[in-house]
Amino acid sequence: MRLDAVQAARVLVDGTFRPATLTLRHGLIEAVEPLEHDVDGVVLRVPDTAYVVPGIVDTHVHINEPGRTEWEGFVSATEAAALGGATTLVDMPLNSIPPTTTLAGLAAKQEAARGELMVDVGFWGGAVPGNVADLRPLWEAGVFGFKCFLSPSGVDEFPPLDPDGFLTALKEIASFDGLMIVHAEDARILEDSPAPPSRAYADFLLSRPDEAETAAIRQVLDGARETGARVHVLHLSSARGLDLLAEAKEEGLRVTVETCPHYLCFAAESIPDAASQFKCCPPIRDAGNREELWQALRAGVIDMVVSDHSPATAEEKGRGDGDLQQAWGGVSGLQVGFSAVAFEARRRNIGLEHVSRWMSRNTADLVDLTAKGRIVPGADADLAVYDTGVDFRIEATRLAHRNPISAYDGLRYGGRVTRSVVRGNAIDVDHPDHRWGRQLRRPA
């Protein structure tokens, strides 16, 4: 349904909720008018229990197509996104085959995505051993930056960078003012940590200690200091790294930081043993650590919240029959994340405007998508309607992502996304069958 206007008592404009009519034209926000403004055409009138926010911009999603489409594909991932209020995704360069580490790998992604998208999708490139010469061509082809690992990624076709390789890639990326995004866990510390076969979550946690993150973050910051490159720390789970990051920002290093809904919503002491749906790397840590992450978001040390949606088949998640060292690590939260974070924020007296900034404006700014993540004239008409008068009872089998496994299964949140709008097209959550999404390139 193509909309001409949206009217609501609570629209997030300039960081504040106020009554407004949004007039839409050619997929853009034409104007922000008073609520009583007369409009013609197709108008979405939002209930008084609901809030209109910019569509979520999720810059950390593993879609896995081509090559591992049985784990997740463009159709199922973008449907899950639309149902959860995410109107823009940036896809990670793994676990697809081939990975997005060459122009050929990028072309394979683009071909697989053609005609399959319900929301807008862009692509990260990858930095791996031996592809320094591929980085500038990928940047010129429109990727939003480059992901690397400092420890094994879990898939052979995307190996980690050793310290020399990391610095070499970082120097090349700095030469064209690109962005390096880093899975920051130190390989040596992980190798030295006890990792016996075990179904106990406490044992898995010991195998991915805080020190692995802090050591890797120190390496990232040293590299940024030496090269002047822009760097971004992915999926921060350990609050032990916050002082390092705060000091780096005060120093003036160009560093940004993200965390994820599962680190903000769950705690290690509440995770059952052998529950592989909670396994992710780095791991979910204890409740005190979780509250420190919330404090860091409020203080601006952590800049944004992204899903790190990384599903796999039931066979992969169940590998080892509960042995958490063998099960695939990844939490499927694309459809659930915004509603979960909004609910948990409300419990902590944090306003929805802050959640929107962390999950829309700041993520859009990370990748220079200045027409996304904000409700202003001239921006894309990408919106999410979040209704606190509607409960969200989560059943994994009813979520749209490809494999019905979720750490959120069985939870109930007060409030959910009831409508998404992608460039003026309203998606019906009961009939999400339109392919309005576009492939995005990094702005020149």
CSV table of C-alpha atoms in Angstrom, one decimal:
chain,number,residue,atom,x,y,z
A,1,MET,CA,0.0,0.0,0.0
A,2,ARG,CA,1.5,3.3,-1.2
A,3,LEU,CA,1.0,6.0,1.4
A,4,ASP,CA,0.4,9.7,0.9
A,5,ALA,CA,0.6,10.6,4.6
A,6,VAL,CA,1.0,9.3,8.1
A,7,GLN,CA,-0.8,10.9,11.1
A,8,ALA,CA,0.1,10.2,14.7
A,9,ALA,CA,0.0,11.7,18.1
A,10,ARG,CA,3.6,10.7,18.8
A,11,VAL,CA,6.1,11.2,15.9
A,12,LEU,CA,9.8,11.4,16.7
A,13,VAL,CA,10.9,14.7,15.2
A,14,ASP,CA,14.2,16.4,16.2
A,15,GLY,CA,14.6,14.0,19.1
A,16,THR,CA,11.1,14.6,20.6
A,17,PHE,CA,7.8,13.0,20.2
A,18,ARG,CA,5.0,15.3,19.1
A,19,PRO,CA,1.7,15.2,17.2
A,20,ALA,CA,2.4,15.4,13.5
A,21,THR,CA,1.2,14.7,9.9
A,22,LEU,CA,4.0,13.4,7.6
A,23,THR,CA,3.2,14.0,4.0
A,24,LEU,CA,5.0,11.6,1.6
A,25,ARG,CA,5.9,12.0,-2.0
A,26,HIS,CA,7.8,9.8,-4.3
A,27,GLY,CA,9.0,7.6,-1.4
A,28,LEU,CA,10.4,10.6,0.5
A,29,ILE,CA,9.1,12.6,3.5
A,30,GLU,CA,7.8,15.8,1.8
A,31,ALA,CA,6.9,17.8,5.0
A,32,VAL,CA,6.3,17.5,8.7
A,33,GLU,CA,3.0,19.3,9.4
A,34,PRO,CA,0.7,19.7,12.4
A,35,LEU,CA,-1.5,16.8,13.2
A,36,GLU,CA,-4.6,18.6,12.1
A,37,HIS,CA,-3.2,19.2,8.6
A,38,ASP,CA,-5.7,18.2,5.9
A,39,VAL,CA,-4.4,15.5,3.5
A,40,ASP,CA,-5.8,13.7,0.6
A,41,GLY,CA,-5.1,10.2,-0.6
A,42,VAL,CA,-4.1,7.1,1.3
A,43,VAL,CA,-3.4,8.0,5.0
A,44,LEU,CA,-2.1,5.8,7.7
A,45,ARG,CA,-3.7,6.9,11.0
A,46,VAL,CA,-1.8,5.6,13.9
A,47,PRO,CA,-3.5,4.6,17.3
A,48,ASP,CA,-2.8,6.9,20.3
A,49,THR,CA,-1.0,4.0,22.0
A,50,ALA,CA,1.6,3.9,19.3
A,51,TYR,CA,4.8,5.8,18.4
A,52,VAL,CA,6.2,6.6,14.9
A,53,VAL,CA,10.0,6.3,14.7
A,54,PRO,CA,12.4,6.2,11.8
A,55,GLY,CA,12.8,2.7,10.4
A,56,ILE,CA,15.6,0.8,12.1
A,57,VAL,CA,18.9,0.7,10.3
A,58,ASP,CA,20.5,-2.6,11.2
A,59,THR,CA,24.1,-2.6,10.1
A,60,HIS,CA,25.0,-6.1,11.4
A,61,VAL,CA,23.1,-8.9,9.7
A,62,HIS,CA,24.3,-12.2,8.3
A,63,ILE,CA,22.0,-13.2,5.4
A,64,ASN,CA,24.3,-16.0,4.2
A,65,GLU,CA,23.0,-16.2,0.6
A,66,PRO,CA,24.4,-17.5,-1.7
A,67,GLY,CA,26.1,-20.6,-0.5
A,68,ARG,CA,24.4,-21.1,2.9
A,69,THR,CA,20.9,-20.0,2.0
A,70,GLU,CA,19.6,-22.9,4.1
A,71,TRP,CA,20.8,-20.9,7.1
A,72,GLU,CA,19.2,-17.7,6.0
A,73,GLY,CA,18.3,-16.0,2.7
A,74,PHE,CA,17.3,-12.6,1.4
A,75,VAL,CA,13.6,-13.3,1.3
A,76,SER,CA,13.3,-14.6,4.8
A,77,ALA,CA,15.8,-12.1,6.3
A,78,THR,CA,14.2,-9.1,4.8
A,79,GLU,CA,10.7,-10.3,5.8
A,80,ALA,CA,11.9,-10.7,9.4
A,81,ALA,CA,13.4,-7.2,9.2
A,82,ALA,CA,10.2,-5.6,7.9
A,83,LEU,CA,8.1,-7.3,10.6
A,84,GLY,CA,10.5,-6.0,13.3
A,85,GLY,CA,10.7,-2.4,12.0
A,86,ALA,CA,14.0,-2.6,10.3
A,87,THR,CA,13.8,-0.9,6.9
A,88,THR,CA,17.5,-0.9,6.0
A,89,LEU,CA,20.1,-3.7,6.5
A,90,VAL,CA,23.8,-3.9,5.8
A,91,ASP,CA,24.8,-7.5,5.1
A,92,MET,CA,28.0,-9.0,6.5
A,93,PRO,CA,30.6,-10.5,4.1
A,94,LEU,CA,30.3,-14.0,5.7
A,95,ASN,CA,28.9,-16.7,5.9
A,96,SER,CA,28.0,-16.7,2.3
A,97,ILE,CA,29.9,-18.7,-0.3
A,98,PRO,CA,31.7,-16.9,-1.8
A,99,PRO,CA,32.4,-14.3,0.9
A,100,THR,CA,32.3,-10.6,-0.1
A,101,THR,CA,36.1,-10.3,-0.2
A,102,THR,CA,36.4,-9.7,-4.0
A,103,LEU,CA,34.5,-8.0,-6.7
A,104,ALA,CA,33.3,-11.4,-7.8
A,105,GLY,CA,32.0,-12.2,-4.4
A,106,LEU,CA,30.2,-8.8,-4.2
A,107,ALA,CA,28.6,-9.5,-7.7
A,108,ALA,CA,27.4,-12.9,-6.4
A,109,LYS,CA,25.7,-11.2,-3.5
A,110,GLN,CA,24.1,-8.6,-5.7
A,111,GLU,CA,22.8,-11.2,-8.1
A,112,ALA,CA,21.4,-13.4,-5.3
A,113,ALA,CA,19.6,-10.4,-3.8
A,114,ARG,CA,18.0,-9.1,-7.1
A,115,GLY,CA,14.2,-9.0,-6.8
A,116,GLU,CA,14.2,-10.7,-3.4
A,117,LEU,CA,14.2,-7.7,-1.0
A,118,MET,CA,11.4,-6.5,1.2
A,119,VAL,CA,13.6,-3.7,2.7
A,120,ASP,CA,16.7,-1.9,1.5
A,121,VAL,CA,20.0,-3.8,1.7
A,122,GLY,CA,23.6,-2.8,1.4
A,123,PHE,CA,26.8,-4.8,1.7
A,124,TRP,CA,30.0,-4.8,3.8
A,125,GLY,CA,33.2,-6.0,2.2
A,126,GLY,CA,35.7,-8.3,4.0
A,127,ALA,CA,39.4,-8.0,4.9
A,128,VAL,CA,41.1,-11.4,5.0
A,129,PRO,CA,44.7,-12.5,4.4
A,130,GLY,CA,45.8,-11.9,0.9
A,131,ASN,CA,43.1,-9.5,-0.3
A,132,VAL,CA,44.6,-6.1,0.3
A,133,ALA,CA,44.6,-5.4,-3.4
A,134,ASP,CA,40.8,-6.1,-3.4
A,135,LEU,CA,39.9,-3.5,-0.8
A,136,ARG,CA,40.0,-0.3,-2.8
A,137,PRO,CA,38.1,-1.8,-5.8
A,138,LEU,CA,35.4,-3.1,-3.4
A,139,TRP,CA,35.2,0.4,-1.8
A,140,GLU,CA,34.8,2.0,-5.2
A,141,ALA,CA,32.1,-0.6,-6.0
A,142,GLY,CA,30.0,0.7,-3.1
A,143,VAL,CA,30.6,-1.5,-0.1
A,144,PHE,CA,30.2,0.4,3.2
A,145,GLY,CA,33.4,-0.8,4.8
A,146,PHE,CA,35.3,-3.9,5.6
A,147,LYS,CA,34.9,-6.5,8.3
A,148,CYS,CA,37.8,-8.5,9.7
A,149,PHE,CA,38.3,-11.0,12.5
A,150,LEU,CA,41.2,-11.1,14.9
A,151,SER,CA,40.4,-14.7,15.8
A,152,PRO,CA,38.9,-17.6,13.8
A,153,SER,CA,35.5,-16.7,12.3
A,154,GLY,CA,34.1,-20.2,12.4
A,155,VAL,CA,34.1,-20.6,8.6
A,156,ASP,CA,37.3,-21.6,6.6
A,157,GLU,CA,36.6,-19.2,3.7
A,158,PHE,CA,36.9,-16.2,6.0
A,159,PRO,CA,40.1,-16.5,7.9
A,160,PRO,CA,41.3,-14.0,10.5
A,161,LEU,CA,44.0,-11.4,10.2
A,162,ASP,CA,47.2,-11.8,12.3
A,163,PRO,CA,48.6,-8.6,13.8
A,164,ASP,CA,50.8,-7.7,10.8
A,165,GLY,CA,48.0,-8.5,8.4
A,166,PHE,CA,45.6,-6.3,10.4
A,167,LEU,CA,47.9,-3.4,10.3
A,168,THR,CA,48.6,-3.8,6.6
A,169,ALA,CA,44.9,-3.8,5.8
A,170,LEU,CA,44.2,-0.9,8.1
A,171,LYS,CA,46.9,1.2,6.4
A,172,GLU,CA,45.3,0.5,3.0
A,173,ILE,CA,41.8,1.3,4.2
A,174,ALA,CA,43.1,4.5,5.8
A,175,SER,CA,44.6,5.6,2.4
A,176,PHE,CA,41.1,6.0,1.0
A,177,ASP,CA,39.4,6.9,4.3
A,178,GLY,CA,37.4,3.7,4.5
A,179,LEU,CA,36.0,2.0,7.6
A,180,MET,CA,37.3,-1.1,9.3
A,181,ILE,CA,34.8,-3.0,11.5
A,182,VAL,CA,36.4,-5.6,13.8
A,183,HIS,CA,35.3,-8.8,15.5
A,184,ALA,CA,37.5,-8.0,18.5
A,185,GLU,CA,38.5,-11.2,20.3
A,186,ASP,CA,42.2,-12.1,20.7
A,187,ALA,CA,43.2,-15.4,19.1
A,188,ARG,CA,46.0,-16.2,21.5
A,189,ILE,CA,43.9,-15.6,24.6
A,190,LEU,CA,41.2,-17.8,23.2
A,191,GLU,CA,43.7,-20.6,22.4
A,192,ASP,CA,45.0,-20.4,26.0
A,193,SER,CA,41.6,-20.5,27.6
A,194,PRO,CA,40.1,-23.8,28.8
A,195,ALA,CA,37.5,-25.1,26.3
A,196,PRO,CA,36.6,-28.7,27.2
A,197,PRO,CA,33.6,-30.4,25.7
A,198,SER,CA,30.7,-29.3,27.9
A,199,ARG,CA,27.0,-28.6,28.0
A,200,ALA,CA,27.5,-26.1,30.8
A,201,TYR,CA,27.0,-22.4,29.9
A,202,ALA,CA,29.5,-21.5,32.7
A,203,ASP,CA,32.2,-23.5,30.9
A,204,PHE,CA,31.5,-21.9,27.6
A,205,LEU,CA,31.8,-18.5,29.2
A,206,LEU,CA,35.2,-19.4,30.6
A,207,SER,CA,36.3,-20.3,27.1
A,208,ARG,CA,35.6,-16.7,25.9
A,209,PRO,CA,37.0,-14.5,28.7
A,210,ASP,CA,36.7,-10.8,29.0
A,211,GLU,CA,40.4,-10.5,28.5
A,212,ALA,CA,40.0,-11.8,24.9
A,213,GLU,CA,37.9,-8.7,24.1
A,214,THR,CA,40.0,-6.2,26.0
A,215,ALA,CA,43.2,-7.3,24.4
A,216,ALA,CA,41.7,-7.2,20.9
A,217,ILE,CA,40.2,-3.8,21.5
A,218,ARG,CA,43.6,-2.5,22.6
A,219,GLN,CA,45.0,-3.8,19.3
A,220,VAL,CA,42.3,-2.1,17.3
A,221,LEU,CA,42.9,1.2,19.0
A,222,ASP,CA,46.7,1.0,18.6
A,223,GLY,CA,46.1,0.4,14.9
A,224,ALA,CA,43.8,3.4,14.6
A,225,ARG,CA,46.4,5.5,16.5
A,226,GLU,CA,49.2,4.4,14.1
A,227,THR,CA,47.3,4.7,10.8
A,228,GLY,CA,44.6,7.3,11.5
A,229,ALA,CA,42.0,4.9,10.2
A,230,ARG,CA,38.3,4.9,11.1
A,231,VAL,CA,37.5,1.8,13.2
A,232,HIS,CA,34.4,0.2,14.6
A,233,VAL,CA,34.2,-2.4,17.4
A,234,LEU,CA,31.5,-4.9,16.7
A,235,HIS,CA,29.2,-6.6,19.2
A,236,LEU,CA,30.8,-5.5,22.4
A,237,SER,CA,29.8,-7.9,25.1
A,238,SER,CA,32.4,-7.2,27.9
A,239,ALA,CA,32.1,-4.0,30.0
A,240,ARG,CA,35.8,-4.5,30.8
A,241,GLY,CA,36.6,-2.8,27.5
A,242,LEU,CA,34.6,0.4,28.2
A,243,ASP,CA,37.3,2.4,29.9
A,244,LEU,CA,39.7,1.8,26.9
A,245,LEU,CA,37.0,2.9,24.5
A,246,ALA,CA,36.1,6.0,26.5
A,247,GLU,CA,39.7,7.0,26.7
A,248,ALA,CA,40.2,6.5,23.0
A,249,LYS,CA,37.2,8.7,22.2
A,250,GLU,CA,38.5,11.4,24.5
A,251,GLU,CA,41.9,11.2,22.8
A,252,GLY,CA,40.1,11.9,19.5
A,253,LEU,CA,40.5,8.5,17.8
A,254,ARG,CA,37.9,7.8,15.2
A,255,VAL,CA,36.3,4.8,16.9
A,256,THR,CA,32.7,3.8,17.2
A,257,VAL,CA,31.2,0.9,19.2
A,258,GLU,CA,28.1,-1.3,19.0
A,259,THR,CA,26.4,-3.8,21.2
A,260,CYS,CA,23.5,-6.1,20.6
A,261,PRO,CA,20.0,-6.7,22.1
A,262,HIS,CA,21.0,-10.1,23.5
A,263,TYR,CA,23.7,-8.5,25.6
A,264,LEU,CA,21.2,-6.0,26.9
A,265,CYS,CA,18.3,-8.4,27.5
A,266,PHE,CA,19.9,-11.7,28.9
A,267,ALA,CA,22.3,-12.6,31.6
A,268,ALA,CA,24.7,-15.6,31.9
A,269,GLU,CA,23.3,-16.8,35.2
A,270,SER,CA,19.8,-17.2,33.7
A,271,ILE,CA,20.9,-19.2,30.6
A,272,PRO,CA,20.2,-22.9,30.8
A,273,ASP,CA,22.9,-25.4,30.1
A,274,ALA,CA,23.0,-26.9,26.6
A,275,ALA,CA,20.8,-24.1,25.3
A,276,SER,CA,22.6,-23.4,22.1
A,277,GLN,CA,20.1,-20.7,21.0
A,278,PHE,CA,21.9,-18.4,23.4
A,279,LYS,CA,25.4,-19.2,22.2
A,280,CYS,CA,27.2,-16.4,20.5
A,281,CYS,CA,30.7,-15.1,20.3
A,282,PRO,CA,31.6,-13.0,22.2
A,283,PRO,CA,29.3,-14.5,24.8
A,284,ILE,CA,26.4,-13.2,26.9
A,285,ARG,CA,27.9,-12.3,30.3
A,286,ASP,CA,26.5,-11.7,33.8
A,287,ALA,CA,23.8,-9.3,34.9
A,288,GLY,CA,26.2,-6.8,36.4
A,289,ASN,CA,28.0,-6.6,33.1
A,290,ARG,CA,24.7,-6.1,31.3
A,291,GLU,CA,23.8,-3.1,33.4
A,292,GLU,CA,27.2,-1.6,32.7
A,293,LEU,CA,26.5,-1.8,29.0
A,294,TRP,CA,23.2,0.0,29.5
A,295,GLN,CA,25.1,2.8,31.4
A,296,ALA,CA,27.6,3.0,28.6
A,297,LEU,CA,24.9,3.5,26.1
A,298,ARG,CA,23.4,6.3,28.1
A,299,ALA,CA,26.9,7.9,28.5
A,300,GLY,CA,27.6,7.7,24.8
A,301,VAL,CA,30.6,5.3,25.1
A,302,ILE,CA,28.6,2.7,23.1
A,303,ASP,CA,27.1,4.4,20.1
A,304,MET,CA,24.6,2.0,18.7
A,305,VAL,CA,22.6,-1.3,19.0
A,306,VAL,CA,22.4,-3.8,16.2
A,307,SER,CA,21.1,-7.3,15.9
A,308,ASP,CA,24.1,-9.4,14.8
A,309,HIS,CA,21.4,-11.7,13.4
A,310,SER,CA,23.3,-14.9,12.7
A,311,PRO,CA,21.0,-17.9,12.2
A,312,ALA,CA,21.9,-21.4,11.2
A,313,THR,CA,20.1,-24.7,10.6
A,314,ALA,CA,18.8,-26.8,13.5
A,315,GLU,CA,21.5,-29.3,12.6
A,316,GLU,CA,24.3,-26.7,13.1
A,317,LYS,CA,22.8,-25.2,16.2
A,318,GLY,CA,22.3,-28.7,17.7
A,319,ARG,CA,25.8,-30.0,16.7
A,320,GLY,CA,27.3,-31.9,19.6
A,321,ASP,CA,24.0,-32.6,21.2
A,322,GLY,CA,24.2,-29.7,23.7
A,323,ASP,CA,28.0,-29.4,23.7
A,324,LEU,CA,28.3,-25.6,23.5
A,325,GLN,CA,31.8,-25.8,22.1
A,326,GLN,CA,30.5,-27.6,19.0
A,327,ALA,CA,27.2,-25.8,18.4
A,328,TRP,CA,27.1,-22.9,15.9
A,329,GLY,CA,27.3,-19.5,17.6
A,330,GLY,CA,24.7,-16.9,16.7
A,331,VAL,CA,21.5,-15.4,18.0
A,332,SER,CA,18.6,-14.8,15.6
A,333,GLY,CA,17.1,-11.5,16.7
A,334,LEU,CA,16.3,-9.5,13.6
A,335,GLN,CA,12.5,-9.5,14.0
A,336,VAL,CA,12.6,-9.2,17.8
A,337,GLY,CA,15.5,-6.8,18.7
A,338,PHE,CA,13.9,-3.4,18.6
A,339,SER,CA,10.8,-4.4,20.6
A,340,ALA,CA,13.0,-6.2,23.1
A,341,VAL,CA,15.4,-3.3,23.6
A,342,ALA,CA,12.5,-0.8,23.7
A,343,PHE,CA,10.8,-2.8,26.5
A,344,GLU,CA,14.0,-3.3,28.5
A,345,ALA,CA,14.8,0.4,28.1
A,346,ARG,CA,11.3,1.4,29.4
A,347,ARG,CA,12.0,-0.8,32.5
A,348,ARG,CA,15.1,1.3,33.1
A,349,ASN,CA,13.2,4.6,32.5
A,350,ILE,CA,15.0,5.2,29.2
A,351,GLY,CA,12.9,6.9,26.6
A,352,LEU,CA,12.1,5.4,23.2
A,353,GLU,CA,13.8,8.4,21.5
A,354,HIS,CA,17.1,7.1,22.9
A,355,VAL,CA,16.5,3.6,21.6
A,356,SER,CA,15.6,5.0,18.2
A,357,ARG,CA,18.8,7.0,18.1
A,358,TRP,CA,20.9,3.9,19.0
A,359,MET,CA,19.1,1.7,16.4
A,360,SER,CA,18.3,4.1,13.6
A,361,ARG,CA,20.1,7.5,13.5
A,362,ASN,CA,23.5,6.4,14.8
A,363,THR,CA,23.6,3.3,12.6
A,364,ALA,CA,22.6,5.2,9.5
A,365,ASP,CA,25.4,7.8,10.3
A,366,LEU,CA,27.9,5.0,10.7
A,367,VAL,CA,27.5,4.1,7.0
A,368,ASP,CA,26.8,7.6,5.8
A,369,LEU,CA,23.2,6.9,4.8
A,370,THR,CA,22.0,10.5,5.6
A,371,ALA,CA,18.6,9.9,4.1
A,372,LYS,CA,17.9,7.0,6.5
A,373,GLY,CA,17.3,6.9,10.3
A,374,ARG,CA,15.6,10.3,10.7
A,375,ILE,CA,12.2,11.9,10.1
A,376,VAL,CA,13.0,15.1,8.3
A,377,PRO,CA,11.8,16.6,4.9
A,378,GLY,CA,13.9,15.0,2.1
A,379,ALA,CA,14.7,11.8,4.0
A,380,ASP,CA,13.5,8.4,2.8
A,381,ALA,CA,10.0,7.7,4.1
A,382,ASP,CA,11.2,4.7,6.1
A,383,LEU,CA,9.1,4.4,9.3
A,384,ALA,CA,8.3,2.0,12.1
A,385,VAL,CA,5.1,2.1,14.2
A,386,TYR,CA,5.8,0.8,17.7
A,387,ASP,CA,2.6,0.2,19.7
A,388,THR,CA,2.8,-0.2,23.5
A,389,GLY,CA,-0.8,-1.2,23.6
A,390,VAL,CA,-0.1,-4.5,21.8
A,391,ASP,CA,1.7,-7.4,23.5
A,392,PHE,CA,4.4,-9.3,21.7
A,393,ARG,CA,4.4,-13.0,22.7
A,394,ILE,CA,7.3,-14.6,20.9
A,395,GLU,CA,7.0,-18.0,19.4
A,396,ALA,CA,10.1,-19.1,17.4
A,397,THR,CA,8.0,-21.1,15.0
A,398,ARG,CA,6.1,-17.9,14.0
A,399,LEU,CA,9.1,-15.7,13.4
A,400,ALA,CA,9.9,-15.1,9.7
A,401,HIS,CA,13.7,-16.0,9.7
A,402,ARG,CA,14.4,-19.2,8.0
A,403,ASN,CA,15.1,-21.6,10.9
A,404,PRO,CA,12.7,-21.5,13.9
A,405,ILE,CA,15.3,-21.1,16.6
A,406,SER,CA,15.4,-18.1,18.9
A,407,ALA,CA,16.8,-17.1,22.3
A,408,TYR,CA,13.6,-15.0,22.7
A,409,ASP,CA,11.2,-18.0,22.3
A,410,GLY,CA,8.5,-17.9,25.0
A,411,LEU,CA,9.1,-14.3,26.1
A,412,ARG,CA,6.4,-11.7,26.3
A,413,TYR,CA,7.0,-8.0,25.8
A,414,GLY,CA,4.6,-5.1,26.3
A,415,GLY,CA,4.9,-3.4,23.0
A,416,ARG,CA,5.7,-4.4,19.4
A,417,VAL,CA,6.2,-3.1,15.9
A,418,THR,CA,2.9,-3.2,14.2
A,419,ARG,CA,3.7,-1.6,10.9
A,420,SER,CA,6.8,-0.8,8.8
A,421,VAL,CA,7.0,1.7,5.9
A,422,VAL,CA,9.7,1.4,3.3
A,423,ARG,CA,10.1,4.5,1.1
A,424,GLY,CA,6.4,5.2,1.5
A,425,ASN,CA,5.2,1.6,1.1
A,426,ALA,CA,3.3,0.3,4.1
A,427,ILE,CA,4.0,-3.3,4.8
A,428,ASP,CA,1.1,-5.3,6.2
A,429,VAL,CA,2.4,-7.5,9.0
A,430,ASP,CA,-0.3,-10.1,8.2
A,431,HIS,CA,0.6,-10.2,4.5
A,432,PRO,CA,4.2,-9.3,4.1
A,433,ASP,CA,4.6,-10.3,0.5
A,434,HIS,CA,5.9,-7.2,-1.4
A,435,ARG,CA,9.4,-6.8,-2.7
A,436,TRP,CA,9.9,-3.1,-2.4
A,437,GLY,CA,13.5,-3.2,-1.2
A,438,ARG,CA,16.5,-1.8,-3.2
A,439,GLN,CA,20.1,-2.6,-3.2
A,440,LEU,CA,22.2,0.2,-1.7
A,441,ARG,CA,25.7,1.5,-2.5
A,442,ARG,CA,27.8,3.6,-0.2
A,443,PRO,CA,27.2,7.3,-1.1
A,444,ALA,CA,30.1,8.6,-3.3
